PDB file of C-alpha atoms in Angstrom:
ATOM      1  CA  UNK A 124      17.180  25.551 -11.260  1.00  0.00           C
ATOM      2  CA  UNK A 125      18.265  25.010  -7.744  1.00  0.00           C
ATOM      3  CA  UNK A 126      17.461  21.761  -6.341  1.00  0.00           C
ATOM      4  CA  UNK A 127      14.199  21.846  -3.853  1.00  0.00           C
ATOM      5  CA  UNK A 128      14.841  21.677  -0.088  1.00  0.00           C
ATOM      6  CA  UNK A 129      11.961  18.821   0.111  1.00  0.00           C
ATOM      7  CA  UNK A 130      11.845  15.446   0.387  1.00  0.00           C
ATOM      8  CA  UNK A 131       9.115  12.223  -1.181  1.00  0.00           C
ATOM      9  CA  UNK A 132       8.222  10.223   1.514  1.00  0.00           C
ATOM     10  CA  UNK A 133       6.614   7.083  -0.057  1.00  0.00           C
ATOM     11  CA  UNK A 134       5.559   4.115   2.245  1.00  0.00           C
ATOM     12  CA  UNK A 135       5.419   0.479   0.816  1.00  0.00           C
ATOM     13  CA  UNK A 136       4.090  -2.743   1.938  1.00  0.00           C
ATOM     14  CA  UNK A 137       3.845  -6.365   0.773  1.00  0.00           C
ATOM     15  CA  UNK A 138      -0.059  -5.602  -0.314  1.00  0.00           C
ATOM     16  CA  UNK A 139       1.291  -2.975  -3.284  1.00  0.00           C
ATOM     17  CA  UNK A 140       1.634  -3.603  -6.544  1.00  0.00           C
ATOM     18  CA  UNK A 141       5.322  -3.183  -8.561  1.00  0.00           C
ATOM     19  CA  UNK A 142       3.563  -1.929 -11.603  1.00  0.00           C
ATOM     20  CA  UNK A 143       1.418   0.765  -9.545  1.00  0.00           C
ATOM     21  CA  UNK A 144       4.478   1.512  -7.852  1.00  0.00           C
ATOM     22  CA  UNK A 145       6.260   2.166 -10.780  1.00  0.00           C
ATOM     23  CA  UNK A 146       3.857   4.902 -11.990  1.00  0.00           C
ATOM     24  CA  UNK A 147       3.723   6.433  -8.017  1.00  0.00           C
ATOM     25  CA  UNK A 148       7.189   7.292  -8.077  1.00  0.00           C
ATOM     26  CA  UNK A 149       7.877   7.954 -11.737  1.00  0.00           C
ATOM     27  CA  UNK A 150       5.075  10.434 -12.020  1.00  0.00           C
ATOM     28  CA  UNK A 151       5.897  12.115  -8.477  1.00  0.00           C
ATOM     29  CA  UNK A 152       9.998  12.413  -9.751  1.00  0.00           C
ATOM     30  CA  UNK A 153      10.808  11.987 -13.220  1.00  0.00           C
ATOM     31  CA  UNK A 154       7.606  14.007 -14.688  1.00  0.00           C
ATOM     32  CA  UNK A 155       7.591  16.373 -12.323  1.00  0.00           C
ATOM     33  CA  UNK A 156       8.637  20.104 -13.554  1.00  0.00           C
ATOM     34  CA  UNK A 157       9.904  20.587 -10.139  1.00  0.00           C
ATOM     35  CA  UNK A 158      11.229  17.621  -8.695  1.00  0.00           C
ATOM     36  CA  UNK A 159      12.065  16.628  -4.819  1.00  0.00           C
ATOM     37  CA  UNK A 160      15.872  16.478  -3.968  1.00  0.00           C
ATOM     38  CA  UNK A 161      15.574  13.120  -2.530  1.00  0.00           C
ATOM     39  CA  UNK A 162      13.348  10.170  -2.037  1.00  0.00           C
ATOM     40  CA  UNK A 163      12.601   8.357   1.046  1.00  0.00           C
ATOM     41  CA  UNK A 164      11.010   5.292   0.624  1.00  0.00           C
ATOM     42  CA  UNK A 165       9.904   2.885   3.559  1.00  0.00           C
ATOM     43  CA  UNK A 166       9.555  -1.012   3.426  1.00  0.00           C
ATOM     44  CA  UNK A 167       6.761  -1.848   6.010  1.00  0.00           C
ATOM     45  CA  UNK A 168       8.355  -5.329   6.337  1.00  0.00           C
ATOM     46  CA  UNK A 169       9.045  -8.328   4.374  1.00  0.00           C
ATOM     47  CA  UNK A 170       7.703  -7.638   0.387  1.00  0.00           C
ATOM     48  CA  UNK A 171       7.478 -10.540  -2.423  1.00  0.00           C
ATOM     49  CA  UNK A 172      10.657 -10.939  -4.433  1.00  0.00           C
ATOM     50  CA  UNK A 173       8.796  -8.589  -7.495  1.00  0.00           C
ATOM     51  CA  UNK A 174       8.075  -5.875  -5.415  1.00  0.00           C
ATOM     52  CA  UNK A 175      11.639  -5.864  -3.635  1.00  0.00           C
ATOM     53  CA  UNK A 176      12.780  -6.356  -7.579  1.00  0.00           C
ATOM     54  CA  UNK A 177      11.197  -2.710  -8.169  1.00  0.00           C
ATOM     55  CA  UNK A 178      12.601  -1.473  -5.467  1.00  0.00           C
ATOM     56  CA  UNK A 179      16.086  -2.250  -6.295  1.00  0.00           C
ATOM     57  CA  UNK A 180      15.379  -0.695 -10.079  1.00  0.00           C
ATOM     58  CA  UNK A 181      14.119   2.876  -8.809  1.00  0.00           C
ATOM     59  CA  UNK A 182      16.955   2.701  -6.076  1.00  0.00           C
ATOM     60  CA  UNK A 183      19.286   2.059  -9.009  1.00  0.00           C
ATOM     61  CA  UNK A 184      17.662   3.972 -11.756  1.00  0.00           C
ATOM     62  CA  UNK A 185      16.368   6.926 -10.363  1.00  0.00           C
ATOM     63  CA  UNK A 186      17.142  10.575 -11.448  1.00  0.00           C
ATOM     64  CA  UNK A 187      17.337  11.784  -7.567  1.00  0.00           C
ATOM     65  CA  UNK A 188      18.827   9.729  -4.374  1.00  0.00           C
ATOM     66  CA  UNK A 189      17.013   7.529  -3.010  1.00  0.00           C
ATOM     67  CA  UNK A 190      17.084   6.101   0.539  1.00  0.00           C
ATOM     68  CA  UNK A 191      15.104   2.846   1.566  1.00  0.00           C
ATOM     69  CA  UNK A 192      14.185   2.385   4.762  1.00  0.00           C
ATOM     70  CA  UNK A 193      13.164  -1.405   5.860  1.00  0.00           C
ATOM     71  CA  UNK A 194      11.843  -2.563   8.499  1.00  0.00           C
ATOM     72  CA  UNK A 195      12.186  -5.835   9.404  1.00  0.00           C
ATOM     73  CA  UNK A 196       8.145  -6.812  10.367  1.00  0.00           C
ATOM     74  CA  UNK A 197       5.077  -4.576   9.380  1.00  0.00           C
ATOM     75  CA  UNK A 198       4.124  -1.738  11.660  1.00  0.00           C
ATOM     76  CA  UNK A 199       1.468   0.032   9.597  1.00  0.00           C
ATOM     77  CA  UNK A 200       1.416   3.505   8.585  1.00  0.00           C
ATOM     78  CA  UNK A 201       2.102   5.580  11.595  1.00  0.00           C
ATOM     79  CA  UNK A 202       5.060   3.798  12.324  1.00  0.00           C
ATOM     80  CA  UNK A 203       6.216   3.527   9.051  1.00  0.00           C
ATOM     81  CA  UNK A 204       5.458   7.576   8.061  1.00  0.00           C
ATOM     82  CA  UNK A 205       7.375   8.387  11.348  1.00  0.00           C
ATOM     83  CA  UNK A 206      10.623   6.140  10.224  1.00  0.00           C
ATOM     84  CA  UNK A 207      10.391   8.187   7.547  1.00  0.00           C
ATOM     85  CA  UNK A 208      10.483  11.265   8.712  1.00  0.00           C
ATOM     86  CA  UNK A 209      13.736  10.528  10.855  1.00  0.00           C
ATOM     87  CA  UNK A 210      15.200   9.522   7.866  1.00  0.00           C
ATOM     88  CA  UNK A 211      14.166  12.708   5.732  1.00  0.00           C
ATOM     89  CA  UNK A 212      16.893  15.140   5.128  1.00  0.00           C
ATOM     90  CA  UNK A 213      15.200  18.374   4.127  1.00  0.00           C
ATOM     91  CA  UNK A 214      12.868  20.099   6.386  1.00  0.00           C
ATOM     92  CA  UNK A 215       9.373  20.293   3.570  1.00  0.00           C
ATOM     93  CA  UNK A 216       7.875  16.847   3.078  1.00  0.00           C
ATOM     94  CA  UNK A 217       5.967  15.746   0.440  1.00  0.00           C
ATOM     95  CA  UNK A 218       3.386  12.719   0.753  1.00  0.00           C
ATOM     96  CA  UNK A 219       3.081  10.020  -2.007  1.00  0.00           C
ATOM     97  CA  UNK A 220       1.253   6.779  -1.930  1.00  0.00           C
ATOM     98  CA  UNK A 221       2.333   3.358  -3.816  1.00  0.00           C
ATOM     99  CA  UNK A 222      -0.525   3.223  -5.731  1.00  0.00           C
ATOM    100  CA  UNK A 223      -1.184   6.559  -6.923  1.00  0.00           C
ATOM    101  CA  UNK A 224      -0.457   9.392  -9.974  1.00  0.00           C
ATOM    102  CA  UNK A 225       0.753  13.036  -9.189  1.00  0.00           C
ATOM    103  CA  UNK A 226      -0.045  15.867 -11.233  1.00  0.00           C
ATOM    104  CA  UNK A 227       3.689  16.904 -13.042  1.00  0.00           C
ATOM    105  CA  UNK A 228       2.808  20.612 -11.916  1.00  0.00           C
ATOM    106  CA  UNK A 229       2.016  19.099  -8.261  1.00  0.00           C
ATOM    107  CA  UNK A 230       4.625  20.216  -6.203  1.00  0.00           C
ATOM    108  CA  UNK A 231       5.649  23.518  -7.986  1.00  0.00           C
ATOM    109  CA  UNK A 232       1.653  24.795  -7.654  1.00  0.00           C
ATOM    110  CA  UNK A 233       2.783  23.442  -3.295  1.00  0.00           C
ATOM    111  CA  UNK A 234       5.931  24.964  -3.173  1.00  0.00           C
ATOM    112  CA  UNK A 235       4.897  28.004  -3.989  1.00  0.00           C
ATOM    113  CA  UNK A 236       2.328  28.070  -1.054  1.00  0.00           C
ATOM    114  CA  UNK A 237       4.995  26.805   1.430  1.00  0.00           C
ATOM    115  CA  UNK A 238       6.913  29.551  -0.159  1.00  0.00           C
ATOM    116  CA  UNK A 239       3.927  32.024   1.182  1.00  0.00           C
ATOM    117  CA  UNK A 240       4.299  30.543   4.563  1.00  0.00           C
ATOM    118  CA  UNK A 241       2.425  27.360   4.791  1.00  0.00           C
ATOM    119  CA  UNK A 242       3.028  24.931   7.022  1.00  0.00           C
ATOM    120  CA  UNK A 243       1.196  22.125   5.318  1.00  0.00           C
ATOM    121  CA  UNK A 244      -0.823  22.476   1.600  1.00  0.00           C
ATOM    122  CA  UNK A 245      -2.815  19.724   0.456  1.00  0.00           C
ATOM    123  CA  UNK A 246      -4.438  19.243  -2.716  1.00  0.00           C
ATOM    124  CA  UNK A 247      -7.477  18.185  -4.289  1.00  0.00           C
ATOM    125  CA  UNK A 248      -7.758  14.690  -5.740  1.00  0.00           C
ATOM    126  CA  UNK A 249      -9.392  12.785  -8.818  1.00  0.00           C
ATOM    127  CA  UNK A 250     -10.558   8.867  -8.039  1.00  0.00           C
ATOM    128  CA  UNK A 251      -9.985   6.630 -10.569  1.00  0.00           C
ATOM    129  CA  UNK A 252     -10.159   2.680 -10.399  1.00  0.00           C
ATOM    130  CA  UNK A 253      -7.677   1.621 -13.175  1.00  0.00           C
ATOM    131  CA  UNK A 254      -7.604   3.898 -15.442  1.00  0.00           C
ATOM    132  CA  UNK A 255      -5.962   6.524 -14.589  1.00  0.00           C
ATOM    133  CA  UNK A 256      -7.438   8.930 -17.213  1.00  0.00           C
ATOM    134  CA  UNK A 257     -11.215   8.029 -16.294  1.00  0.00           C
ATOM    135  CA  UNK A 258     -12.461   9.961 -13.821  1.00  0.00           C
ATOM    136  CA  UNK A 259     -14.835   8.341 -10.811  1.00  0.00           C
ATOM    137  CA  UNK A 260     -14.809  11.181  -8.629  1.00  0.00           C
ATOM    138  CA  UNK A 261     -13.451  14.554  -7.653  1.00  0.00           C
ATOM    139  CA  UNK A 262     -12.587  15.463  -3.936  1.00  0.00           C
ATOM    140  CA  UNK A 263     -12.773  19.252  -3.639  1.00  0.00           C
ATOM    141  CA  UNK A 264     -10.905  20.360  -0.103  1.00  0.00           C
ATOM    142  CA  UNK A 265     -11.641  23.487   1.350  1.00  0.00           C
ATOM    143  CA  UNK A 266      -9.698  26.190   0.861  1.00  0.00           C
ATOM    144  CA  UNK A 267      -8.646  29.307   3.246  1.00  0.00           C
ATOM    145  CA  UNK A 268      -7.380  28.879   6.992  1.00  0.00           C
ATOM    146  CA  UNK A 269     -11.128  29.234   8.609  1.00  0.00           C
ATOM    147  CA  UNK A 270     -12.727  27.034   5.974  1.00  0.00           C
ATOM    148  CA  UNK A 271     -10.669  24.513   6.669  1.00  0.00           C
ATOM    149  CA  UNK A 272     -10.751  24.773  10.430  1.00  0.00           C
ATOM    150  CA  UNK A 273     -14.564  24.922  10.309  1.00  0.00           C
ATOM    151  CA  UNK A 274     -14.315  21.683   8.305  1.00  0.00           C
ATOM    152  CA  UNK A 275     -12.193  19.711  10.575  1.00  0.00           C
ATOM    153  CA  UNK A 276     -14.887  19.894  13.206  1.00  0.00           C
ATOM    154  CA  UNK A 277     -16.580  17.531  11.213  1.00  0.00           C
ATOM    155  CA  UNK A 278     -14.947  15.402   8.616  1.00  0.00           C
ATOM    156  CA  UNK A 279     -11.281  15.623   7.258  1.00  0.00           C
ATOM    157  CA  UNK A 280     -10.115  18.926   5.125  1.00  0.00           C
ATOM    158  CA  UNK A 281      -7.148  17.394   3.882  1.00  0.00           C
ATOM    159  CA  UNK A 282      -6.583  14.793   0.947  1.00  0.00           C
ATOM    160  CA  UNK A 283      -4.117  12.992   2.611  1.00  0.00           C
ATOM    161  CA  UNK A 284      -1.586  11.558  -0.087  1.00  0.00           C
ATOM    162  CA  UNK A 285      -1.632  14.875  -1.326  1.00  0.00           C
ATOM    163  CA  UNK A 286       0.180  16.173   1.903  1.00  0.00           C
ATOM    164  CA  UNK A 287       3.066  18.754   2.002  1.00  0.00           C
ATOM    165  CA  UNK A 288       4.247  19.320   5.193  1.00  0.00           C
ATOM    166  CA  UNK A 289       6.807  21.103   7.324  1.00  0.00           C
ATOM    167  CA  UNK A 290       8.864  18.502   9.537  1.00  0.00           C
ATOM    168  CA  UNK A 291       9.331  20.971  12.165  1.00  0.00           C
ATOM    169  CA  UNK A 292       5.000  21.602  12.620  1.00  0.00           C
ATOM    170  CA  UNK A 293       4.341  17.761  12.837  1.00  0.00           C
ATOM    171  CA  UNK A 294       7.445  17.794  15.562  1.00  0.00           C
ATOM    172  CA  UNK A 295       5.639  19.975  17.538  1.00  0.00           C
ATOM    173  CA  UNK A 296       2.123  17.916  18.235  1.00  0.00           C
ATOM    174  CA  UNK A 297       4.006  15.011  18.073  1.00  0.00           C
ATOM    175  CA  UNK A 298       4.247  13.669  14.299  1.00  0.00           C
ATOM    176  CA  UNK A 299       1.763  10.205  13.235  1.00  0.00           C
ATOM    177  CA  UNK A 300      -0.145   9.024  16.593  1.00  0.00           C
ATOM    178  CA  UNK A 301      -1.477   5.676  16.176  1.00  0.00           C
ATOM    179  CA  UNK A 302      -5.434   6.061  15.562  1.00  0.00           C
ATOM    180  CA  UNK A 303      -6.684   3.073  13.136  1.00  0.00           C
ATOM    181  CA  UNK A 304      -6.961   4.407   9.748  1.00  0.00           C
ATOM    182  CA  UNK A 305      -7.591   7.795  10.918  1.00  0.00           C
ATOM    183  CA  UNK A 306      -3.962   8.921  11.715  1.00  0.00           C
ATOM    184  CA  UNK A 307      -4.333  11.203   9.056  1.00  0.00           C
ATOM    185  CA  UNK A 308      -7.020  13.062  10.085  1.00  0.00           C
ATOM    186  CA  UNK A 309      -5.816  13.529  13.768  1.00  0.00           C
ATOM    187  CA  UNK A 310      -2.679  14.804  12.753  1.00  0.00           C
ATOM    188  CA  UNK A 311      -4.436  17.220  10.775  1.00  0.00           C
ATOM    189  CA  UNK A 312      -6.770  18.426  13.519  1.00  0.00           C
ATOM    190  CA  UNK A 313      -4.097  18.559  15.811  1.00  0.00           C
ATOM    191  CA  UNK A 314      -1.369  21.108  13.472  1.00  0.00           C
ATOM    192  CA  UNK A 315      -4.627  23.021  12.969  1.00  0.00           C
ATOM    193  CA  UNK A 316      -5.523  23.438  16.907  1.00  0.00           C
ATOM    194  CA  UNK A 317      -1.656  24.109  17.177  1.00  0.00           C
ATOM    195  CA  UNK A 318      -1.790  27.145  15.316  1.00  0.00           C
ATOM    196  CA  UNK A 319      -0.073  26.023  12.552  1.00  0.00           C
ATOM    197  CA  UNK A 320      -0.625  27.621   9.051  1.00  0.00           C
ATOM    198  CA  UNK A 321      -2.552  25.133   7.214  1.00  0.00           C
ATOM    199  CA  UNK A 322      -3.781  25.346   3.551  1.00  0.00           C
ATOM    200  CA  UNK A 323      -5.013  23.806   0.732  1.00  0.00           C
ATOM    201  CA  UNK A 324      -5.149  23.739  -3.569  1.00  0.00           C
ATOM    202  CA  UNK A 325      -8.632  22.684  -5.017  1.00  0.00           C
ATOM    203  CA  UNK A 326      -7.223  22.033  -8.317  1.00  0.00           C
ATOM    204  CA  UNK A 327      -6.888  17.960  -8.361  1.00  0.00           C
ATOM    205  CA  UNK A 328      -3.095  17.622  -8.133  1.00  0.00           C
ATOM    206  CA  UNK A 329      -3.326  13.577  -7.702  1.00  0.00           C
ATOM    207  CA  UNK A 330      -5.056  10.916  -9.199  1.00  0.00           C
ATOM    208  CA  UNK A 331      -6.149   8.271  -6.170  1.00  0.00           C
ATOM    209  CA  UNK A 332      -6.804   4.505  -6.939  1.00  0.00           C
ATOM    210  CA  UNK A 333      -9.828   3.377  -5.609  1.00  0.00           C
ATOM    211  CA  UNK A 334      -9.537  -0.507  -5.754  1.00  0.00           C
ATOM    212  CA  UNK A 335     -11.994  -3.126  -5.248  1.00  0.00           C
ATOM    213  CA  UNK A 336     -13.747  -3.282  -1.792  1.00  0.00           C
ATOM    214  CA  UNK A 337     -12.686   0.141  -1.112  1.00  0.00           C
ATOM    215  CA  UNK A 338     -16.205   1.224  -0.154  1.00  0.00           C
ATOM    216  CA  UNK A 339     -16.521  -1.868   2.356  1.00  0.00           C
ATOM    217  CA  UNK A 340     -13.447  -0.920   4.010  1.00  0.00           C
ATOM    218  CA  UNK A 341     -14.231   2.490   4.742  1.00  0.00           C
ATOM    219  CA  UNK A 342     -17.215   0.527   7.017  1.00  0.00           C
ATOM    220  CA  UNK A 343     -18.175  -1.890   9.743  1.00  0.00           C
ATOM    221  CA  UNK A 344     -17.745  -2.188  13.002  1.00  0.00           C
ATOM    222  CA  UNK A 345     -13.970  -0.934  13.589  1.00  0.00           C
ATOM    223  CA  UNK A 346     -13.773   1.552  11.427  1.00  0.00           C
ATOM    224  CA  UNK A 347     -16.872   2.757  13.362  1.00  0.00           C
ATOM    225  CA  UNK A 348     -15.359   2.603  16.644  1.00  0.00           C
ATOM    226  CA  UNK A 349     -12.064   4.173  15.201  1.00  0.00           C
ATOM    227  CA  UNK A 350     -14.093   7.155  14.328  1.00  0.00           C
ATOM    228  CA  UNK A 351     -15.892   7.255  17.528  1.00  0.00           C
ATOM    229  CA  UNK A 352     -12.511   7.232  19.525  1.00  0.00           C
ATOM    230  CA  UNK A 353     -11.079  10.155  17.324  1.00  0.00           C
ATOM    231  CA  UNK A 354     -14.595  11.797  18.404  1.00  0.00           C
ATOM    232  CA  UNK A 355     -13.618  11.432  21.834  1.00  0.00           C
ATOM    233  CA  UNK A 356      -9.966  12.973  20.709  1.00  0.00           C
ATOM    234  CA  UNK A 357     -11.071  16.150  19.843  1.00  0.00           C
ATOM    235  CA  UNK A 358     -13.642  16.706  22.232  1.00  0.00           C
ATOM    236  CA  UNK A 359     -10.529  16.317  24.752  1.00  0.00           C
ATOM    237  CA  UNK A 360      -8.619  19.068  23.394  1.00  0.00           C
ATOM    238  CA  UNK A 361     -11.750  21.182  22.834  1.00  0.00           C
ATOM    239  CA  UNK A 362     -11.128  21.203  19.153  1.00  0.00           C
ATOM    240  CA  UNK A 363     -15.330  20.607  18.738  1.00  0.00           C
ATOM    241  CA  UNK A 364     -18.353  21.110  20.957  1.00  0.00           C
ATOM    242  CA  UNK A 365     -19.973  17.982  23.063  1.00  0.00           C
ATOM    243  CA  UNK A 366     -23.459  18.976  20.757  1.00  0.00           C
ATOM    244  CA  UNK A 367     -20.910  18.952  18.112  1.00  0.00           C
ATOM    245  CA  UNK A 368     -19.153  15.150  19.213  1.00  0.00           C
ATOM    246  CA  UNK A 369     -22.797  14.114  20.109  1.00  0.00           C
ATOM    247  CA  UNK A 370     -23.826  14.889  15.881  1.00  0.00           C
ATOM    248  CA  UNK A 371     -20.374  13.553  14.756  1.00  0.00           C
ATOM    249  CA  UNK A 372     -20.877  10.043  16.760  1.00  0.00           C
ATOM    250  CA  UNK A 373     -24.512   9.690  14.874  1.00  0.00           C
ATOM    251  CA  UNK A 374     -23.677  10.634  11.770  1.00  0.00           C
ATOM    252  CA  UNK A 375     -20.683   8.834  11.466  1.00  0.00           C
ATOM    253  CA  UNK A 376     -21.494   5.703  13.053  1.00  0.00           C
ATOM    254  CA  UNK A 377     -24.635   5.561  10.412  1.00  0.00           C
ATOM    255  CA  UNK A 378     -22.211   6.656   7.643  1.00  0.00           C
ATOM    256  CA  UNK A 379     -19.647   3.345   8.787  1.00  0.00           C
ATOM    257  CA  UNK A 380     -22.609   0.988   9.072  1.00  0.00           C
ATOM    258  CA  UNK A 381     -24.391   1.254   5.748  1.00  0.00           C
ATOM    259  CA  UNK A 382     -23.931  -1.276   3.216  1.00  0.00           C
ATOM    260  CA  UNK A 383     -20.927  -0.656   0.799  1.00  0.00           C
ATOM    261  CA  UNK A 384     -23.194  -0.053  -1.971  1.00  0.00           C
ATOM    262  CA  UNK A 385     -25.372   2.650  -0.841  1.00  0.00           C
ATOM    263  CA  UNK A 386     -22.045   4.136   0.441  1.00  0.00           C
ATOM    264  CA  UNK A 387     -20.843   4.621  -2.837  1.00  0.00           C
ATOM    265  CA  UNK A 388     -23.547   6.129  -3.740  1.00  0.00           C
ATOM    266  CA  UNK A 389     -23.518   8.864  -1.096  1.00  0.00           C
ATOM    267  CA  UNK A 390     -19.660   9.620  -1.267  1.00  0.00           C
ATOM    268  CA  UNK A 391     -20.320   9.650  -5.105  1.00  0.00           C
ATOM    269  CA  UNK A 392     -22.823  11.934  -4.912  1.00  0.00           C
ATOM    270  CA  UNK A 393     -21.562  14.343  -1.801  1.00  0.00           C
ATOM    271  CA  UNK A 394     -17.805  13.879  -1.926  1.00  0.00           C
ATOM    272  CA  UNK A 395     -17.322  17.564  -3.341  1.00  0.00           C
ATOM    273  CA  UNK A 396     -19.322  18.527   0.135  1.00  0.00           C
ATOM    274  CA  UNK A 397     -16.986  16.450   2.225  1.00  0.00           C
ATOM    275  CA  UNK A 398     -18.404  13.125   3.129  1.00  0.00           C
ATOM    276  CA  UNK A 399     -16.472  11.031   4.885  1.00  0.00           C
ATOM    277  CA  UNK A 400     -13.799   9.172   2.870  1.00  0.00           C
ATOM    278  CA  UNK A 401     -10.267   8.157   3.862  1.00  0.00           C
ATOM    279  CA  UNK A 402      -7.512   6.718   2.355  1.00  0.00           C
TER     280      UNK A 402
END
C-alpha cells in the first residue's frame, strides 16, 4: 500500500506521562492498519529526564520518521499545535494526544471521508480513567454538515483529539488562536462559518483518559470567563444569535460553577446529548 499523504501531530509537555505516551503513539502508528507517513511530535518546553528518555526511544525506534520539535520554554497548546503544523510535511493532519488510545481502524474509517472531500472528520470518543478497556463514558458527535453546524451554536461538535484536518482550511481562518482551553472549539466554529466541509464518525475511534480532577478543571471561575469570552467570539462574527449568546452565557456559566461532583454527574448522564466537556 502506498504510504498516506498525512501527518500525527502529537503535542507533549513536562505534565505527561512516558508510559501513557508510549501507548499514544504506539497505538496511533504501529497498530494502525493504515498508518501516517510521518510523525510530528512537539516538546512544549523543558520535560523530566524519563519523559525526554521516551522520546529519544520512539524517535529511534519508530516504524515511520519522526520529527521532534522543542521548544525551549512552555507555550501551551496553541502555540505548540501551530509549531507543529509548520513543521508538518503532508497537507492532512491527524490529531493525537499524549495520554490517549486510537482505534487501529481510526484513520483508515478518516481517510476515507477526507477522501469524499472533507476538510476536517472527527470521531467519537470512549472515556476511560485507567483502564483503557473499561468504559466511563461515550461522547457521540453529531454527524452531517447541518447537524453539526446547528450544534456549534451551542456547545462543541467535535472530539477534539480525534481531529483530522486539512492544513490548507485551518490556513485560511488563521490556524490555533489563543482562547484558554477553548482553542479547540473556536477553531472549529470558525472552519465551519468559513465554509469549510466539516464532518464527523460516531463510531468511538479513541479512547480519552479522564484523570483525576478532570471534572474540577472543566470549572471555576476562568474556565467560566473563558467560555463567556468565546460567547462574545461568535456573536462577533454572527456565527449565533444575541438570544442565542444571552442562553449560552447562563447556561454555561451555571454549567462552570457547579461543584465537580454534580458535574460528573450531568456530563455522565447527558454527554451523548452534548454537554459541555473539553479536553
Amino acid at each position: 500500500m502506498t504510504a498516506p499523504e498525512f501527518s500525527l501531530l502529537l503535542p507533549v509537555y513536562a505534565g505527561d506521562t512516558p508510559a501513557f505516551l508510549r501507548l499514544a503513539y504506539e497505538s496511533s502508528v504501529d497498530d494502525q492498519v493504515v498508518r501516517p507517513a510521518e510523525a510530528v511530535i512537539v516538546q512544549d518546553g523543558p520535560v523530566p529526564a524519563p519523559l525526554e528518555a521516551e522520546l529519544a526511544r520512539i524517535e529511534r525506534d519508530s516504524p515511520i520518521p519522526v520529527r521532534i520539535v522543542r521548544l525551549p520554554e512552555n507555550r501551551g497548546l496553541t502555540v505548540a499545535l501551530n509549531a507543529g503544523l509548520d513543521a508538518c510535511a503532508y497537507p492532512v493532519v491527524a490529531r493525537m494526544d499524549a495520554d490517549d488510545v486510537s482505534d487501529p481502524q481510526r484513520f483508515r474509517k478518516q481517510l476515507a471521508v477526507m477522501n469524499e472531500g472533507a476538510d476536517l472528520v472527527g470521531t467519537g470518543m470512549v472515556e476511560f480513567e485507567s483502564d483503557p478497556a473499561i468504559v466511563a463514558a461515550v461522547r457521540v458527535p453529531p454527524t452531517g454538515a447541518d447537524r453539526i453546524r446547528e450544534h456549534a451554536r451551542t456547545h462543541n461538535p467535535f472530539n477534539h483529539p480525534t481531529m483530522m484536518y486539512r492544513v490548507s482550511a485551518l490556513d485560511a481562518v488563521g490556524r490555533y488562536q489563543p482562547l484558554g482551553k477553548m482553542e479547540d472549539y473556536w477553531l472549529g466554529v470558525r472552519l465551519i462559518a468559513s465554509g469549510a466541509r466539516v464532518e464527523n464518525i460516531a463510531e468511538p475511534l479513541v479512547r480519552y483518559r479522564v484523570g483525576a480532577g478532570a471534572f474540577a478543571r472543566r470549572g471555576g471561575w476562568q474556565e467560566a470567563k473563558t467560555e463567556w469570552m468565546l460567547q462574545r467570539e461568535m456573536l462577533r462574527i454572527g456565527f449565533i444569535t444575541r438570544t442565542q449568546y444571552v442562553r449560552n452565557v447562563v447556561v454555561k456559566g451555571v454549567y462552570r460553577l457547579m461543584p465537580a461532583s454534580l458535574k460528573r454527574v450531568l456530563f455522565r448522564r447527558f454527554v451523548g446529548s452534548g454537554l459541555p466537556g473539553d479536553k
